Coordinates of C-alpha atoms and ligand atoms in Angstrom, one line a residue:
Chain A
M1 CA 5.0 18.6 10.1
N2 CA 2.9 21.2 8.1
Y3 CA -0.7 20.2 9.5
C4 CA -2.3 19.4 12.6
S5 CA -2.8 15.4 12.8
H6 CA -6.0 16.0 15.2
C7 CA -8.1 18.6 13.5
G8 CA -6.0 18.9 9.9
A9 CA -5.3 22.9 10.7
P10 CA -2.0 24.5 9.8
V11 CA 0.5 24.3 12.3
H12 CA 3.2 26.8 13.4
L13 CA 6.6 26.2 15.1
R14 CA 6.7 28.4 18.2
I15 CA 8.1 27.9 21.3
P16 CA 4.9 27.4 24.0
P17 CA 4.1 28.8 27.3
G18 CA 6.7 27.9 30.1
D19 CA 8.4 25.7 27.3
S20 CA 12.1 26.5 26.2
L21 CA 12.0 24.6 22.5
P22 CA 10.3 25.4 19.3
R23 CA 7.0 23.2 18.9
H24 CA 4.9 22.4 15.9
V25 CA 1.8 24.3 17.4
C26 CA -2.2 24.4 16.5
D27 CA -4.1 27.6 16.7
A28 CA -7.1 25.8 15.9
C29 CA -7.5 23.2 18.6
G30 CA -4.6 24.2 20.7
T31 CA -2.9 20.8 20.0
I32 CA 1.0 21.2 20.8
H33 CA 2.7 18.0 18.3
Y34 CA 5.7 16.9 20.0
L35 CA 8.6 15.1 18.1
N36 CA 10.6 12.5 19.8
P37 CA 13.0 9.9 19.1
K38 CA 12.9 6.6 17.9
L39 CA 13.9 3.5 19.2
V40 CA 15.5 0.7 17.0
I41 CA 15.6 -2.3 18.4
G42 CA 18.1 -5.5 17.3
C43 CA 19.4 -8.4 18.3
I44 CA 22.6 -10.2 18.7
A45 CA 21.1 -13.9 18.2
E46 CA 23.8 -17.0 19.0
W47 CA 23.7 -20.1 17.4
E48 CA 26.4 -22.6 17.7
E49 CA 29.4 -20.2 18.4
R50 CA 28.0 -18.4 15.7
I51 CA 25.7 -15.4 15.3
L52 CA 22.9 -14.5 12.9
L53 CA 23.1 -11.6 10.3
C54 CA 21.6 -10.2 7.5
R55 CA 22.0 -8.6 4.3
R56 CA 20.2 -5.4 3.9
A57 CA 17.2 -5.4 0.6
I58 CA 16.1 -2.0 1.8
E59 CA 17.8 1.8 1.6
P60 CA 19.4 2.9 3.5
R61 CA 22.7 0.6 3.2
H62 CA 21.1 -1.3 0.7
G63 CA 23.4 -4.6 0.2
Y64 CA 25.3 -4.1 3.8
W65 CA 25.1 -6.6 6.6
T66 CA 23.2 -5.8 9.8
L67 CA 22.1 -7.7 12.9
P68 CA 18.3 -7.9 12.6
A69 CA 16.7 -4.7 14.0
G70 CA 14.4 -2.1 13.2
F71 CA 12.0 0.6 14.7
M72 CA 10.0 -0.4 17.9
E73 CA 6.5 -0.9 17.7
N74 CA 3.5 0.5 19.8
E75 CA 2.4 -1.5 22.5
E76 CA 5.1 -4.3 22.7
T77 CA 8.0 -4.1 24.8
T78 CA 12.0 -3.8 23.6
G79 CA 12.8 -7.7 24.0
Q80 CA 9.0 -8.7 21.9
A81 CA 10.5 -5.9 19.3
A82 CA 13.9 -7.7 19.5
A83 CA 12.3 -10.8 18.5
R84 CA 9.7 -9.9 16.3
E85 CA 12.4 -8.1 13.9
T86 CA 14.4 -11.2 14.4
L87 CA 11.4 -13.4 12.9
E88 CA 10.5 -10.8 10.2
E89 CA 14.4 -9.7 9.0
A90 CA 15.4 -13.2 9.3
C91 CA 12.6 -15.7 9.7
A92 CA 14.4 -16.8 13.0
R93 CA 12.5 -17.4 16.4
V94 CA 15.0 -16.3 19.4
E95 CA 14.8 -16.7 23.2
I96 CA 16.0 -12.8 24.1
G97 CA 18.2 -12.4 26.8
S98 CA 20.0 -9.7 28.6
L99 CA 20.5 -6.0 27.1
F100 CA 23.8 -5.5 25.6
A101 CA 23.8 -2.0 23.8
V102 CA 23.0 1.0 23.7
V103 CA 23.7 3.3 21.5
N104 CA 22.5 6.8 21.0
V105 CA 22.3 8.2 17.1
P106 CA 21.1 12.0 18.4
H107 CA 21.2 13.4 14.7
I108 CA 19.0 11.0 13.3
N109 CA 16.9 11.6 16.5
Q110 CA 17.2 7.8 17.5
V111 CA 18.6 5.3 20.6
H112 CA 19.8 1.7 19.2
L113 CA 18.8 -1.4 21.3
F114 CA 20.8 -4.6 21.3
Y115 CA 20.1 -7.6 23.1
L116 CA 21.5 -10.8 23.4
G117 CA 19.6 -13.9 22.5
K118 CA 20.0 -17.7 21.3
L119 CA 18.3 -19.1 18.5
V120 CA 15.5 -21.8 19.5
D121 CA 16.6 -24.2 16.4
G122 CA 19.0 -22.3 14.2
R123 CA 16.6 -22.0 11.8
H124 CA 16.5 -18.7 9.3
S125 CA 16.2 -17.4 5.9
P126 CA 15.6 -13.7 4.1
G127 CA 12.3 -11.9 5.4
E128 CA 11.4 -9.4 3.1
E129 CA 13.7 -6.8 4.2
S130 CA 17.1 -8.8 3.3
L131 CA 19.3 -10.2 0.7
E132 CA 20.1 -13.1 2.5
T133 CA 20.9 -14.1 6.0
A134 CA 23.7 -16.1 7.1
L135 CA 25.2 -17.6 10.5
L136 CA 28.5 -16.4 11.1
Q137 CA 31.9 -16.8 13.4
E138 CA 34.0 -14.5 14.8
S139 CA 36.3 -15.1 11.4
D140 CA 33.9 -14.5 9.1
I141 CA 32.2 -11.2 10.1
P142 CA 32.2 -8.5 6.9
W143 CA 33.5 -5.9 9.0
H144 CA 34.0 -3.5 6.0
D145 CA 30.3 -4.2 4.9
L146 CA 28.4 -3.6 8.0
A147 CA 25.6 -1.2 7.4
F148 CA 25.8 0.8 10.2
R149 CA 28.0 2.2 13.4
S150 CA 25.9 0.7 16.0
V151 CA 25.5 -2.4 14.7
R152 CA 29.2 -2.6 14.6
F153 CA 30.2 -1.6 18.0
A154 CA 27.8 -4.1 19.3
L155 CA 29.9 -6.7 17.4
E156 CA 32.7 -5.4 18.6
R157 CA 32.1 -5.2 22.2
Y158 CA 30.1 -8.8 21.8
Y159 CA 33.3 -10.6 20.6
A160 CA 35.3 -8.6 23.5
D161 CA 33.3 -9.6 26.0
K162 CA 32.7 -13.1 24.9
R163 CA 37.0 -13.3 25.0
E164 CA 36.6 -11.7 28.8
G165 CA 34.3 -14.1 29.6
H166 CA 31.0 -12.5 30.7
F167 CA 29.4 -10.2 29.1
R168 CA 27.9 -6.4 30.2
L169 CA 25.9 -3.1 29.3
H170 CA 27.9 -1.4 27.1
S171 CA 26.6 2.4 25.8
L172 CA 27.8 4.6 23.2
D173 CA 27.1 7.9 21.6
L174 CA 27.9 8.2 18.1
P175 CA 28.5 12.2 16.4
P176 CA 27.3 12.7 13.2
P177 CA 29.0 10.6 10.4
P178 CA 31.4 11.1 7.9
A179 CA 29.1 9.9 4.8
D180 CA 26.3 8.6 3.8
Y181 CA 27.3 5.8 7.0
L182 CA 24.3 6.3 9.7
Chain B
M1 CA -4.3 10.5 14.4
N2 CA -7.4 11.9 11.6
Y3 CA -5.5 14.2 9.4
C4 CA -1.7 13.9 7.3
S5 CA 0.6 15.7 9.2
H6 CA 2.6 16.7 5.8
C7 CA -0.6 17.4 3.4
G8 CA -3.5 17.8 5.5
A9 CA -5.7 15.3 3.9
P10 CA -7.9 12.8 6.0
V11 CA -6.0 9.3 7.1
H12 CA -7.5 6.2 6.8
L13 CA -6.5 3.2 8.9
R14 CA -5.4 0.5 6.6
I15 CA -2.5 -2.0 6.6
P16 CA -0.1 -1.1 3.8
P17 CA 1.3 -3.3 1.0
G18 CA 4.4 -5.7 2.7
D19 CA 3.0 -4.6 6.5
S20 CA 1.3 -6.5 8.9
L21 CA -0.3 -3.8 11.5
P22 CA -2.7 -1.4 10.1
R23 CA -1.6 2.4 9.9
H24 CA -2.4 5.8 9.4
V25 CA -2.1 5.9 5.3
C26 CA -2.2 9.2 3.4
D27 CA -4.0 8.3 0.2
A28 CA -3.6 12.1 -1.1
C29 CA 0.4 12.6 -1.2
G30 CA 1.4 8.2 0.2
T31 CA 2.5 8.8 3.3
I32 CA 2.6 6.4 5.9
H33 CA 2.5 7.6 9.4
Y34 CA 3.7 5.3 12.2
L35 CA 3.5 5.7 15.5
N36 CA 6.2 4.7 17.7
P37 CA 6.7 4.2 21.8
K38 CA 8.0 7.2 23.6
L39 CA 10.9 7.2 25.9
V40 CA 10.3 8.5 29.0
I41 CA 14.6 9.4 30.9
G42 CA 14.9 9.6 34.2
C43 CA 17.8 9.5 37.0
I44 CA 18.2 8.2 40.3
A45 CA 21.0 11.4 41.4
E46 CA 22.9 10.5 44.5
W47 CA 24.3 13.1 46.7
E48 CA 25.9 12.1 50.5
E49 CA 23.8 8.4 50.9
R50 CA 20.9 10.1 49.8
I51 CA 18.7 10.5 46.5
L52 CA 16.8 13.4 44.7
L53 CA 13.2 12.8 44.1
C54 CA 10.4 15.5 43.5
R55 CA 6.2 16.0 44.1
R56 CA 4.8 16.3 41.1
A57 CA 3.2 19.8 40.4
I58 CA 1.4 17.9 37.4
E59 CA -1.2 14.7 36.3
P60 CA -1.0 12.4 36.2
R61 CA -0.1 11.8 39.5
H62 CA -0.3 15.2 40.6
G63 CA 1.7 15.3 44.5
Y64 CA 3.2 12.4 44.4
W65 CA 6.7 11.4 44.7
T66 CA 8.8 10.6 41.9
L67 CA 12.8 10.5 40.7
P68 CA 13.3 13.4 38.5
A69 CA 12.0 12.3 34.2
G70 CA 10.4 13.0 31.4
F71 CA 10.0 12.5 27.3
M72 CA 13.0 12.5 25.5
E73 CA 13.8 14.9 23.0
N74 CA 14.7 14.9 19.8
E75 CA 18.3 16.3 19.2
E76 CA 19.9 14.6 22.6
T77 CA 21.4 11.6 24.2
T78 CA 19.4 9.4 26.9
G79 CA 22.3 10.8 29.1
Q80 CA 21.5 14.5 28.0
A81 CA 17.7 14.0 28.5
A82 CA 18.4 12.9 31.8
A83 CA 20.6 15.8 32.9
R84 CA 18.4 17.8 31.7
E85 CA 14.9 16.6 33.3
T86 CA 16.7 16.6 36.6
L87 CA 17.9 20.4 35.8
E88 CA 14.2 21.3 34.8
E89 CA 12.6 19.6 37.3
A90 CA 14.7 19.8 40.5
C91 CA 16.9 23.0 39.3
A92 CA 19.9 20.5 39.9
R93 CA 23.3 19.7 38.3
V94 CA 23.8 15.8 37.5
E95 CA 26.8 14.0 36.6
I96 CA 25.6 10.9 34.3
G97 CA 26.7 7.7 35.6
S98 CA 25.6 4.1 33.9
L99 CA 22.5 2.8 32.6
F100 CA 20.6 1.0 35.9
A101 CA 16.8 0.3 34.8
V102 CA 14.9 -0.5 31.6
V103 CA 11.1 -0.4 32.1
N104 CA 8.9 -1.4 29.6
V105 CA 5.0 0.1 29.8
P106 CA 3.8 -1.5 27.1
H107 CA -0.1 -0.4 27.4
I108 CA 1.1 3.3 27.7
N109 CA 3.7 2.8 24.4
Q110 CA 6.6 4.1 26.9
V111 CA 9.5 2.7 28.0
H112 CA 11.0 4.2 30.8
L113 CA 15.2 4.4 31.5
F114 CA 16.4 5.2 34.4
Y115 CA 20.3 6.3 34.9
L116 CA 22.7 6.8 38.2
G117 CA 24.0 9.8 38.6
K118 CA 26.3 12.1 40.9
L119 CA 24.9 15.9 41.9
V120 CA 27.4 18.4 41.8
D121 CA 26.9 20.3 44.1
G122 CA 24.1 19.0 46.4
R123 CA 21.8 22.2 45.4
H124 CA 18.3 21.5 44.1
S125 CA 15.1 23.6 44.3
P126 CA 11.8 22.7 42.8
G127 CA 11.6 23.6 39.1
E128 CA 7.8 24.5 37.1
E129 CA 6.8 20.9 37.2
S130 CA 7.7 19.9 40.7
L131 CA 5.6 21.1 44.3
E132 CA 9.0 20.3 46.2
T133 CA 12.1 18.3 45.8
A134 CA 14.4 16.7 48.4
L135 CA 17.5 14.7 48.7
L136 CA 16.4 11.4 51.4
Q137 CA 18.0 9.0 52.8
E138 CA 16.2 5.5 52.2
S139 CA 14.2 5.2 55.7
D140 CA 12.1 8.5 54.3
I141 CA 11.7 7.0 50.5
P142 CA 7.9 7.7 51.0
W143 CA 7.4 4.6 49.4
H144 CA 3.0 4.7 49.6
D145 CA 3.3 8.0 47.9
L146 CA 5.3 7.0 44.8
A147 CA 3.6 8.2 41.7
F148 CA 5.0 5.3 39.1
R149 CA 5.4 1.7 39.5
S150 CA 8.6 2.1 37.5
V151 CA 10.1 4.8 40.1
R152 CA 9.2 2.4 42.6
F153 CA 11.3 -0.9 40.7
A154 CA 14.2 1.4 40.2
L155 CA 14.6 2.5 43.9
E156 CA 13.6 -0.9 45.1
R157 CA 17.0 -2.1 42.7
Y158 CA 19.2 0.5 43.9
Y159 CA 18.6 -0.3 47.5
A160 CA 18.8 -3.5 46.9
D161 CA 22.4 -3.5 44.8
K162 CA 23.3 -0.6 47.0
R163 CA 23.2 -3.3 50.1
E164 CA 25.1 -5.9 47.7
G165 CA 27.8 -3.6 46.9
H166 CA 27.7 -3.2 43.3
F167 CA 25.2 -1.8 40.8
R168 CA 24.0 -3.7 37.9
L169 CA 21.1 -3.2 35.0
H170 CA 17.7 -4.6 36.0
S171 CA 15.0 -4.6 33.4
L172 CA 11.1 -5.4 34.3
D173 CA 7.9 -5.1 31.8
L174 CA 4.7 -4.0 33.2
P175 CA 1.6 -5.6 32.8
P176 CA -1.2 -3.0 33.0
P177 CA -1.9 -1.5 36.0
P178 CA -5.3 -2.0 38.2
A179 CA -6.4 1.6 38.8
D180 CA -5.3 5.0 37.9
Y181 CA -1.1 3.6 38.8
L182 CA 1.0 3.8 36.3
Ligands
LIG1 ZN1 -5.9 21.1 15.2
LIG2 ZN1 -0.7 13.7 3.1

């Protein structure tokens, strides 16, 4: 951030009075610009003992497999975001269930939420950001070609809970990755 | 948003190619500025059958009671945010437990998360944003003077679960409020 989005003047990094961290402060109009983490919302969408995965057509992790997920937008709920991303990335209609996983990714200022869901009619096809979509059973999950650690975590916990016979909420705080693996 | 925070040129509201919603677009440098919901993270901090509440010294809802909570910062986890807010607003050290409530507040582009927690030593005192702090038992909760609907929801579910003997995750989507009640 270099300029004030309110008045267009240059901003400066400075600790405001009563605060403890440096903020982007505009001396022209007095606005303090805070930077906050973004929510990424995804869905484990089930259909007849299989779940819906998408192969990414965009960076980062082009060509790798992921659960349908993306940045939450203003003026929607977390559940609506999960359903919208599933529709956008996999052209699939889903009924959103309970929250299943919360994954903190503080080194990139993101919090990932994954909801359980059920496909309405089992139909799916790649949206603009996907190369292909697939309904996969556990033995067909491409464990070595998953796009993100948060997706791996959600899938591992999903199948573990499925074997135990009940789903509960799972949480994880991710450290910075070894390489380009988010 | 009136100006590009990257280059300082005026931005225009327009639907970018491949997108479906209007965004603040900078024609000078090409940056598309997305607006995303903010996370507000709070804590139900227990100490000897009582929980910690704060009376707000700031707007909105000056003078009303709330759970310690505030905007999540970059480079921290949701649990760290809950502990930091409890320290800042109530000068209380807390060990964060499991996620207890997720409340969507889409009309103000917020998602509120409340964690369960246990005070480390029972000490508390008002921070800069609090008029007073108190450890209260259920019969002393100021139900008619709570600051936010999400706080009321979290407290109601907390005592309901406590009576049932186990805590589980609760979710709520809030509609726009009747008056100035957030
Ligand atoms: Zn300014
Ligand atoms: Zn620009």
